Short mmCIF file of C-alpha atoms and ligand atoms in Angstrom, two decimals:
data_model
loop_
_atom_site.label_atom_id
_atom_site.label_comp_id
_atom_site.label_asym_id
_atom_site.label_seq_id
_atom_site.Cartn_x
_atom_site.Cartn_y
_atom_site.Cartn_z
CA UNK A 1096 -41.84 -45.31 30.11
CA UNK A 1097 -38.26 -44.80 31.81
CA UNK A 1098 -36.83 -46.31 28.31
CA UNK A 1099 -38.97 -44.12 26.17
CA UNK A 1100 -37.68 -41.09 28.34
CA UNK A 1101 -34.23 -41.46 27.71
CA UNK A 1102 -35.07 -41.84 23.83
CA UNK A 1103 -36.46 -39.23 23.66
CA UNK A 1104 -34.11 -37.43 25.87
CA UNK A 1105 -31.56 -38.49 23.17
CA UNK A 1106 -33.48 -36.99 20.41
CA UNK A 1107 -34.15 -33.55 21.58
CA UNK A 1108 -31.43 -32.62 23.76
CA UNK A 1109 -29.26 -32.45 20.31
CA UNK A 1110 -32.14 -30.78 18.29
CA UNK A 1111 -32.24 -28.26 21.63
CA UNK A 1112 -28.52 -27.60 21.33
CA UNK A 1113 -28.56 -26.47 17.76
CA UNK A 1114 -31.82 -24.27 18.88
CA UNK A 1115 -29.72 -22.88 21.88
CA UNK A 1116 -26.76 -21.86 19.45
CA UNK A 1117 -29.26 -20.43 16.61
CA UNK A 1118 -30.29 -18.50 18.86
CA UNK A 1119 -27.25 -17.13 20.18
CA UNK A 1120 -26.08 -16.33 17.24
CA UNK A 1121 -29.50 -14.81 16.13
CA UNK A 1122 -28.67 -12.48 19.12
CA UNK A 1123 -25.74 -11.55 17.43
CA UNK A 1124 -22.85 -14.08 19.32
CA UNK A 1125 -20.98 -14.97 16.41
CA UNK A 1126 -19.07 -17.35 18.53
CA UNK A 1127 -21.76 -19.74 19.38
CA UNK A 1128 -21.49 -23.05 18.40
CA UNK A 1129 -23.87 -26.61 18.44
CA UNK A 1130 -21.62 -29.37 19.81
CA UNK A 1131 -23.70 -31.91 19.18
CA UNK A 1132 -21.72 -35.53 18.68
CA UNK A 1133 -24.37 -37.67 17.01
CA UNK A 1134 -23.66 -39.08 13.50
CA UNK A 1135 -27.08 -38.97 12.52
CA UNK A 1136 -28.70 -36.50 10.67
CA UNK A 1137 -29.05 -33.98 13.95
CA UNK A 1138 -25.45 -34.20 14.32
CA UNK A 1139 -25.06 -33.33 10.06
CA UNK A 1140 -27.26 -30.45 10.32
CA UNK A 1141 -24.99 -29.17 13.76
CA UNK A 1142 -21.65 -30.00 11.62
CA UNK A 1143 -23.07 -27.57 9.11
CA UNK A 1144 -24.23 -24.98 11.32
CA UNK A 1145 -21.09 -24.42 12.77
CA UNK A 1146 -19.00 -24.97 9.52
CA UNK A 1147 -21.86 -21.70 8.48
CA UNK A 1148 -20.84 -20.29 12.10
CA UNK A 1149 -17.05 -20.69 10.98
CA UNK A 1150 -17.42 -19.01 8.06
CA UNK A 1151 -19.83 -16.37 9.04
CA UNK A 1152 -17.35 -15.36 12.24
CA UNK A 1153 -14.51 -14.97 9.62
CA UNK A 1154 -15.89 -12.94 7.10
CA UNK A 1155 -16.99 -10.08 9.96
CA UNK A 1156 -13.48 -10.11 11.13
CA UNK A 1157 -12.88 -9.53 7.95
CA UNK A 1158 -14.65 -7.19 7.42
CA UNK A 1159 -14.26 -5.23 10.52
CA UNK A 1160 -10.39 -5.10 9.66
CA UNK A 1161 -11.14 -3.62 6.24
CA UNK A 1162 -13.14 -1.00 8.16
CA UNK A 1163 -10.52 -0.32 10.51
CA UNK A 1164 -7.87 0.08 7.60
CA UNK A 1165 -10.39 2.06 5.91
CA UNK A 1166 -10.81 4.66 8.96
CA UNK A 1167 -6.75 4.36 9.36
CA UNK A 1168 -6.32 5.49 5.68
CA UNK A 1169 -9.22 7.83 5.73
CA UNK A 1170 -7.73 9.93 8.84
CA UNK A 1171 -3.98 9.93 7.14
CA UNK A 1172 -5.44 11.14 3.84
CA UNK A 1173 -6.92 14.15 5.82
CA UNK A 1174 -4.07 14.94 8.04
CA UNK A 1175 -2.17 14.59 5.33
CA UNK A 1176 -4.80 17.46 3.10
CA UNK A 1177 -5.21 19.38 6.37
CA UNK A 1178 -1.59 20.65 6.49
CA UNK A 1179 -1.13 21.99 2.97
CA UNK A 1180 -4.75 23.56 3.32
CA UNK A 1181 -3.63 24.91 6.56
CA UNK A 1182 -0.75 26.70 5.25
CA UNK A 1183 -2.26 27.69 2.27
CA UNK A 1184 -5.06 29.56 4.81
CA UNK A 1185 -2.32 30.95 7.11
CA UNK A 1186 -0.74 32.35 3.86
CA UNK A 1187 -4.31 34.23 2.44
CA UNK A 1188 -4.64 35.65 6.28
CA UNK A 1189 -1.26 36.89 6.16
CA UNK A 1190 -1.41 38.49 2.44
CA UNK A 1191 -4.68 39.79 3.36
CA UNK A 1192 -3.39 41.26 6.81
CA UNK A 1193 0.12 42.23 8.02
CA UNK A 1194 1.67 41.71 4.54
CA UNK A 1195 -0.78 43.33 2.78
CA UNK A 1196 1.35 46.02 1.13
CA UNK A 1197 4.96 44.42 1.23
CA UNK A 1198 5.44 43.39 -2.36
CA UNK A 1199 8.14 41.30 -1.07
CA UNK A 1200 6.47 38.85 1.45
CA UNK A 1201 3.50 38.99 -1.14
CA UNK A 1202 5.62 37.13 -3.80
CA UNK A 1203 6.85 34.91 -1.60
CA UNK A 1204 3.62 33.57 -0.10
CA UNK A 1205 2.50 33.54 -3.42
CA UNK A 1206 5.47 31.03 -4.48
CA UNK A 1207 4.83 28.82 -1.06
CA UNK A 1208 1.41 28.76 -1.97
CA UNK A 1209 2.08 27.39 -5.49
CA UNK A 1210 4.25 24.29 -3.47
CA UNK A 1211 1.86 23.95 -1.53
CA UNK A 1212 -1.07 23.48 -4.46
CA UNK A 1213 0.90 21.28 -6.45
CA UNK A 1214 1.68 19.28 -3.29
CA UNK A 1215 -2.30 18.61 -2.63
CA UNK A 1216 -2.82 18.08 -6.60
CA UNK A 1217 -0.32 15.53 -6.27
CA UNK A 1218 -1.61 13.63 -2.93
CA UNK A 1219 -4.65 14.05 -5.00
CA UNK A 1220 -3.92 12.72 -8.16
CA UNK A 1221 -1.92 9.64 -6.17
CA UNK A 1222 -4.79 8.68 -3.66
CA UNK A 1223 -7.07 8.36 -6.66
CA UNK A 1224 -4.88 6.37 -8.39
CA UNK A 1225 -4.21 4.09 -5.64
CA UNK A 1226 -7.46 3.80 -5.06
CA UNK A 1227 -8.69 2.67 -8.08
CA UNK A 1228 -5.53 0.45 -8.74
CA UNK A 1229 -6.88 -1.33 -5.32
CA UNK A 1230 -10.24 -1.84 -6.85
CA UNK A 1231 -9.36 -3.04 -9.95
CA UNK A 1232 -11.03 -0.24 -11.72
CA UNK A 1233 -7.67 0.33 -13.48
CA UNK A 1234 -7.54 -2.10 -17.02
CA UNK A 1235 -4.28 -3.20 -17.14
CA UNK A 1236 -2.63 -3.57 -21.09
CA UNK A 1237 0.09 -6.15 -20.25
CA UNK A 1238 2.12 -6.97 -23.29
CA UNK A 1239 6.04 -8.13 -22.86
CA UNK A 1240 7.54 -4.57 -23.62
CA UNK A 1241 11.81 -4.54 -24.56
CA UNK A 1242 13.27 -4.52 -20.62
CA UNK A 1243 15.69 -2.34 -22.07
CA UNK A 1244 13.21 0.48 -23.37
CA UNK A 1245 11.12 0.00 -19.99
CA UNK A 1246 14.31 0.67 -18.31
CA UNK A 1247 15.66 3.46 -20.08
CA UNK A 1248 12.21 5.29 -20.01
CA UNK A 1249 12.15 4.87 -16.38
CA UNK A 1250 15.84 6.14 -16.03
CA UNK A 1251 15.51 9.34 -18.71
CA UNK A 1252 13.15 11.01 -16.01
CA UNK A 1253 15.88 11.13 -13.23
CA UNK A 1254 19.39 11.61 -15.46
CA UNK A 1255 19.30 15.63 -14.54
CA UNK A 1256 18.61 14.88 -10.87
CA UNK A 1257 21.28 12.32 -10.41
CA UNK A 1258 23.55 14.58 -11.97
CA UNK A 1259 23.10 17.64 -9.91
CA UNK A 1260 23.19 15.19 -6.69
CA UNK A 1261 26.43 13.81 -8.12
CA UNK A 1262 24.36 9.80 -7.75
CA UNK A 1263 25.83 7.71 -10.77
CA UNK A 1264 22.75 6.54 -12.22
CA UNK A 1265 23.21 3.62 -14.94
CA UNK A 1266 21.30 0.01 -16.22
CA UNK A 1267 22.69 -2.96 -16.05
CA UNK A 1268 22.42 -3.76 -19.70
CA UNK A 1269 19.76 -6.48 -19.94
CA UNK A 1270 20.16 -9.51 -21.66
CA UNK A 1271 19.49 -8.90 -25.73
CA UNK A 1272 15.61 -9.54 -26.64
CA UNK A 1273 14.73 -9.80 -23.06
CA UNK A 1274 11.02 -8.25 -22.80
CA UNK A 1275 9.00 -7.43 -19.33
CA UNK A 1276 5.95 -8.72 -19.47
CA UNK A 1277 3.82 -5.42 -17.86
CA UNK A 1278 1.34 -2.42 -18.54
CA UNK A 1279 4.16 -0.14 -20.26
CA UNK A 1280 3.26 2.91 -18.70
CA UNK A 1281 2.05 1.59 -15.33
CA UNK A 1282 5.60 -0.34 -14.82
CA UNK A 1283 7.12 3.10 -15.69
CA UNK A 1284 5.40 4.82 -13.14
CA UNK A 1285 6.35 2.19 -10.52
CA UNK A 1286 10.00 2.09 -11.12
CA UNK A 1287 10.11 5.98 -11.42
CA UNK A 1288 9.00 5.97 -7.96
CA UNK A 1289 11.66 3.14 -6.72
CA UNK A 1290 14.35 5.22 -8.72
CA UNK A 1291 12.97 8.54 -7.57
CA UNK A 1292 13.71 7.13 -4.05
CA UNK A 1293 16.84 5.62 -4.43
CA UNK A 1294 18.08 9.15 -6.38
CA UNK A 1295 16.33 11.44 -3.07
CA UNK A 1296 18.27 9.15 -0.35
CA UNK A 1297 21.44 8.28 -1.89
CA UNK A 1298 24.22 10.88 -1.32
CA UNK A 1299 26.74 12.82 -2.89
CA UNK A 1300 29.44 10.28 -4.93
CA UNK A 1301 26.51 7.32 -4.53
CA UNK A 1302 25.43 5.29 -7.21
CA UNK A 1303 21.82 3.61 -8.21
CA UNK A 1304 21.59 0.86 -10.38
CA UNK A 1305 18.47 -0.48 -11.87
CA UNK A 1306 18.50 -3.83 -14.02
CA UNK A 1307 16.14 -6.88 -15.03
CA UNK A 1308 16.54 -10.75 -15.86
CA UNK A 1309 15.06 -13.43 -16.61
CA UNK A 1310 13.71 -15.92 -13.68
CA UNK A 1311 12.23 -19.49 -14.88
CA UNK A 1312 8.72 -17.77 -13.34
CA UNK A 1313 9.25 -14.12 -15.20
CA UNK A 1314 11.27 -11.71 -14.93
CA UNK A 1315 12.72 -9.82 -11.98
CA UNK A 1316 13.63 -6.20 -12.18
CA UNK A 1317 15.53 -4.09 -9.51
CA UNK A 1318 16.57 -0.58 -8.73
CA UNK A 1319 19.17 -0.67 -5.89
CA UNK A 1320 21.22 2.45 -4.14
CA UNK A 1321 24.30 2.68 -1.87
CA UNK A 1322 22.57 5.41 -0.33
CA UNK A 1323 21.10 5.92 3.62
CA UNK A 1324 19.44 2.78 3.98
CA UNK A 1325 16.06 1.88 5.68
CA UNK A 1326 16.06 1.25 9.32
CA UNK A 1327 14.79 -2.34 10.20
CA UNK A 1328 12.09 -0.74 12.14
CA UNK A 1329 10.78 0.84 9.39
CA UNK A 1330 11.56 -1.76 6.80
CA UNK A 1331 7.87 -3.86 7.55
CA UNK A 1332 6.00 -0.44 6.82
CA UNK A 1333 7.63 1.04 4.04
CA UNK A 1334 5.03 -0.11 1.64
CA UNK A 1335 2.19 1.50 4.06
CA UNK A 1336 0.70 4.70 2.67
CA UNK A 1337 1.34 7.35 4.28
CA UNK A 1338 4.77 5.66 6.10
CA UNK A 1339 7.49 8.37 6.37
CA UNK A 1340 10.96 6.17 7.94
CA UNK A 1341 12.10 8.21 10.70
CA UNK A 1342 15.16 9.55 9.43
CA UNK A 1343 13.26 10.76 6.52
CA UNK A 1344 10.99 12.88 8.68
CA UNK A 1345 13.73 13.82 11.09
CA UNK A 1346 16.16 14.82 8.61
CA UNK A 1347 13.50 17.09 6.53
CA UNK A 1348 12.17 18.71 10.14
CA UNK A 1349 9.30 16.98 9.36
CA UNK A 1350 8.57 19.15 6.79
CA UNK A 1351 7.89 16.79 4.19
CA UNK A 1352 8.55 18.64 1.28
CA UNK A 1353 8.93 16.19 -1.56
CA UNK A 1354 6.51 13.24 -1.43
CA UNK A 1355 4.19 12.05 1.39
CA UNK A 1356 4.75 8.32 1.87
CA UNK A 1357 2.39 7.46 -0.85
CA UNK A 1358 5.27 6.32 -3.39
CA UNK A 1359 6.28 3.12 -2.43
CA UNK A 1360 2.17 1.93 -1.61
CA UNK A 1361 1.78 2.54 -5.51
CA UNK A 1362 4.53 0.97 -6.19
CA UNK A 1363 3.30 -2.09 -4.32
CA UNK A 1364 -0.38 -1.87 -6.14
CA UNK A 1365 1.14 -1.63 -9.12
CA UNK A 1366 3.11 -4.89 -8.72
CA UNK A 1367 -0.13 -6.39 -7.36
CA UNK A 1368 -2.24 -5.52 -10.20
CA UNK A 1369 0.29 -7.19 -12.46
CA UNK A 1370 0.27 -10.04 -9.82
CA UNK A 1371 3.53 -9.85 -8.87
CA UNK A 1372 5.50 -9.39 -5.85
CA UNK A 1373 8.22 -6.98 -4.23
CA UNK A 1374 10.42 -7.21 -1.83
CA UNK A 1375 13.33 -4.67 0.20
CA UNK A 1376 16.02 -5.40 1.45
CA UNK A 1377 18.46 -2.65 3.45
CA UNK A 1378 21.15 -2.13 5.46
CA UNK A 1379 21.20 1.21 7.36
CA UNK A 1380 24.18 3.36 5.73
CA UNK A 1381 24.85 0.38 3.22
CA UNK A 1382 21.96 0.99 0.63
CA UNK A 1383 18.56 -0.53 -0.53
CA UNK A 1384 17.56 -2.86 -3.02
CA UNK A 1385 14.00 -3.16 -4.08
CA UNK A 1386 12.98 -6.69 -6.63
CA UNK A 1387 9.71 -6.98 -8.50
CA UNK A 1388 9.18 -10.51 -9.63
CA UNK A 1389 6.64 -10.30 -12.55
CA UNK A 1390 4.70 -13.59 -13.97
CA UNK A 1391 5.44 -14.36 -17.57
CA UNK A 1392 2.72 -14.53 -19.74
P1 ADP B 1898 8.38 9.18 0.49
O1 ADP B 1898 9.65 8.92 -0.28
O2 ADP B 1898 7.49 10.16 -0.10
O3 ADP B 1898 8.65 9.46 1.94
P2 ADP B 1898 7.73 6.41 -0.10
O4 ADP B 1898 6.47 5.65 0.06
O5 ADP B 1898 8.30 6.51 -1.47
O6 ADP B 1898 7.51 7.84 0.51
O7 ADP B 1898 8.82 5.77 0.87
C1 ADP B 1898 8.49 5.51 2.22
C2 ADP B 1898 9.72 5.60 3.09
O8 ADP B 1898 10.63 4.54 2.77
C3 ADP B 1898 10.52 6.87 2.91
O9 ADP B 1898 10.03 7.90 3.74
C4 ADP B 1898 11.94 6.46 3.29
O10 ADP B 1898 12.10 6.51 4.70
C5 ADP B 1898 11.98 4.98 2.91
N1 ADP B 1898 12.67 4.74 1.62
C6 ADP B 1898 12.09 4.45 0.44
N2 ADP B 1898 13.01 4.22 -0.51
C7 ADP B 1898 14.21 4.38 0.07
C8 ADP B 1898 15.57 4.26 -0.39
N3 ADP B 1898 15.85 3.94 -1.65
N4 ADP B 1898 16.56 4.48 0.52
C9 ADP B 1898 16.27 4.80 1.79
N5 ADP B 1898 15.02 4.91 2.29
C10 ADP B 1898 14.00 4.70 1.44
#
């Protein structure tokens, strides 16, 4: 009898172990485990309960950081839609009220309120875009496309602007017949952003340069400035949306009146949709560089 006990004793205490976890984790303890050593077929069925466990416990986490980045980007995108809508309100009141018959102050709200409509159709127009770049809703065409007409498309939208800052704009001329494997348009966009940038921060007498080459993987293309520089505390987030660097937001009195941070995270979804990769590097009063590697084809 004493023999039989302790067989049976070996039998269910495993079999009660993986019960005791199930049940755990039926109560919702995702960290519950069976550690049951056996090698027979108990000790199988534990091994794959808690490889289920393990892989259960790491899709919630998952999951719960999605939903945390979710509710992060959620309550940017409205603070970020509150304050034009705020001062678009505050203008109404006042055109309605105290400035109701100065012609003067009239046309001026008027023209602030036009800034501050395109700036939410823009924000707008952007978040949508990144957001369906992010879910692959967007089909990319990728085609290899001449580097140098990518380039120069890119560049045409910023000539006037570099030459009222006084910024030297040029291309490094690209190797003949090289092509950039990319959605056209889409890589356009991108590196009118990176330029766009590297055009805003770059002073008087700067220069920006934007090139590509060959790389045995793809091709790499850059747009680099001798401008401000990003501080290495912001350099980790500049790809965030929303992410303003410091001196940006100091130096414009937080005013933000030309972009919102969302430039450089569609940039980065860009890239990713083409599955490539980019990378900054800055020194602070030195300049920026930013490099896209893109896959061949
Ligand atoms: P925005 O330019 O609208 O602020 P971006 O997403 O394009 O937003 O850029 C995020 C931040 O990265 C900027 O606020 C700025 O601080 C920094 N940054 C981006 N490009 C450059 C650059 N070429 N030189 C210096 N700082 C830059």
């Amino acid at each position: 009898m004493i023999v039989g006990l302790f067989v049976s004793q070996g039998l269910t205490s495993p079999i009660r172990k993986l019960n005791t976890a199930a049940r755990r984790m039926g109560d919702g303890d995702l960290s519950a485990r069976a550690h049951v050593r056996s090698e027979d077929e108990i000790g199988e069925l534990a091994n794959q309960f808690n490889e289920m466990a393990d892989q259960m416990q790491r899709s919630f986490s998952e999951l719960a950081a999605e939903r945390d980045a979710l509710r992060q980007f959620i309550a940017d995108a409205s603070h970020e839609l509150r304050t034009p809508i705020t001062a678009l309100k505050n203008f109404v009141e006042l055109m309605q009220g105290p400035a109701a018959r100065d012609q003067e102050a009239q046309a001026e709200f008027l023209n602030e309120s036009q800034t501050q409509l395109d700036r939410l159709s823009w924000i707008t127009a952007n978040l949508l875009d990144l957001s369906r770049l992010d879910a692959h809703l967007v089909q990319l065409d990728i085609e290899p496309h001449s580097a140098e007409d990518v380039l120069s498309s890119a560049v045409a939208l910023f000539r006037t602007r570099a030459q009222d800052r006084g910024v030297d704009l040029t291309i490094d001329p690209p190797e003949a017949g090289l092509t950039i494997p990319c959605d056209s348009c889409r890589m356009e966009m991108a590196l009118s952003n990176l330029i766009d940038n590297a055009v805003k921060y770059t002073p008087l007498g700067g220069a920006v340069h934007v090139g590509a080459v060959a790389t045995p993987a793809g091709v790499e293309v850059w747009v680099q400035d001798t401008g401000a520089g990003i501080a290495p505390e912001d350099l980790p987030h500049v790809f965030e949306r929303f992410y303003r660097g410091r001196q940006t937001t100091a130096a414009q009195g937080g005013a933000l009146p030309d972009g919102s941070g969302l430039g450089l995270a569609i940039v980065q979804s860009v890239v990713q949709a083409h599955n490539g990769r980019i990378e900054v590097e800055s020194t602070p009063g030195v300049g920026s560089r930013f490099t896209i590697w893109l896959p061949g084809l």
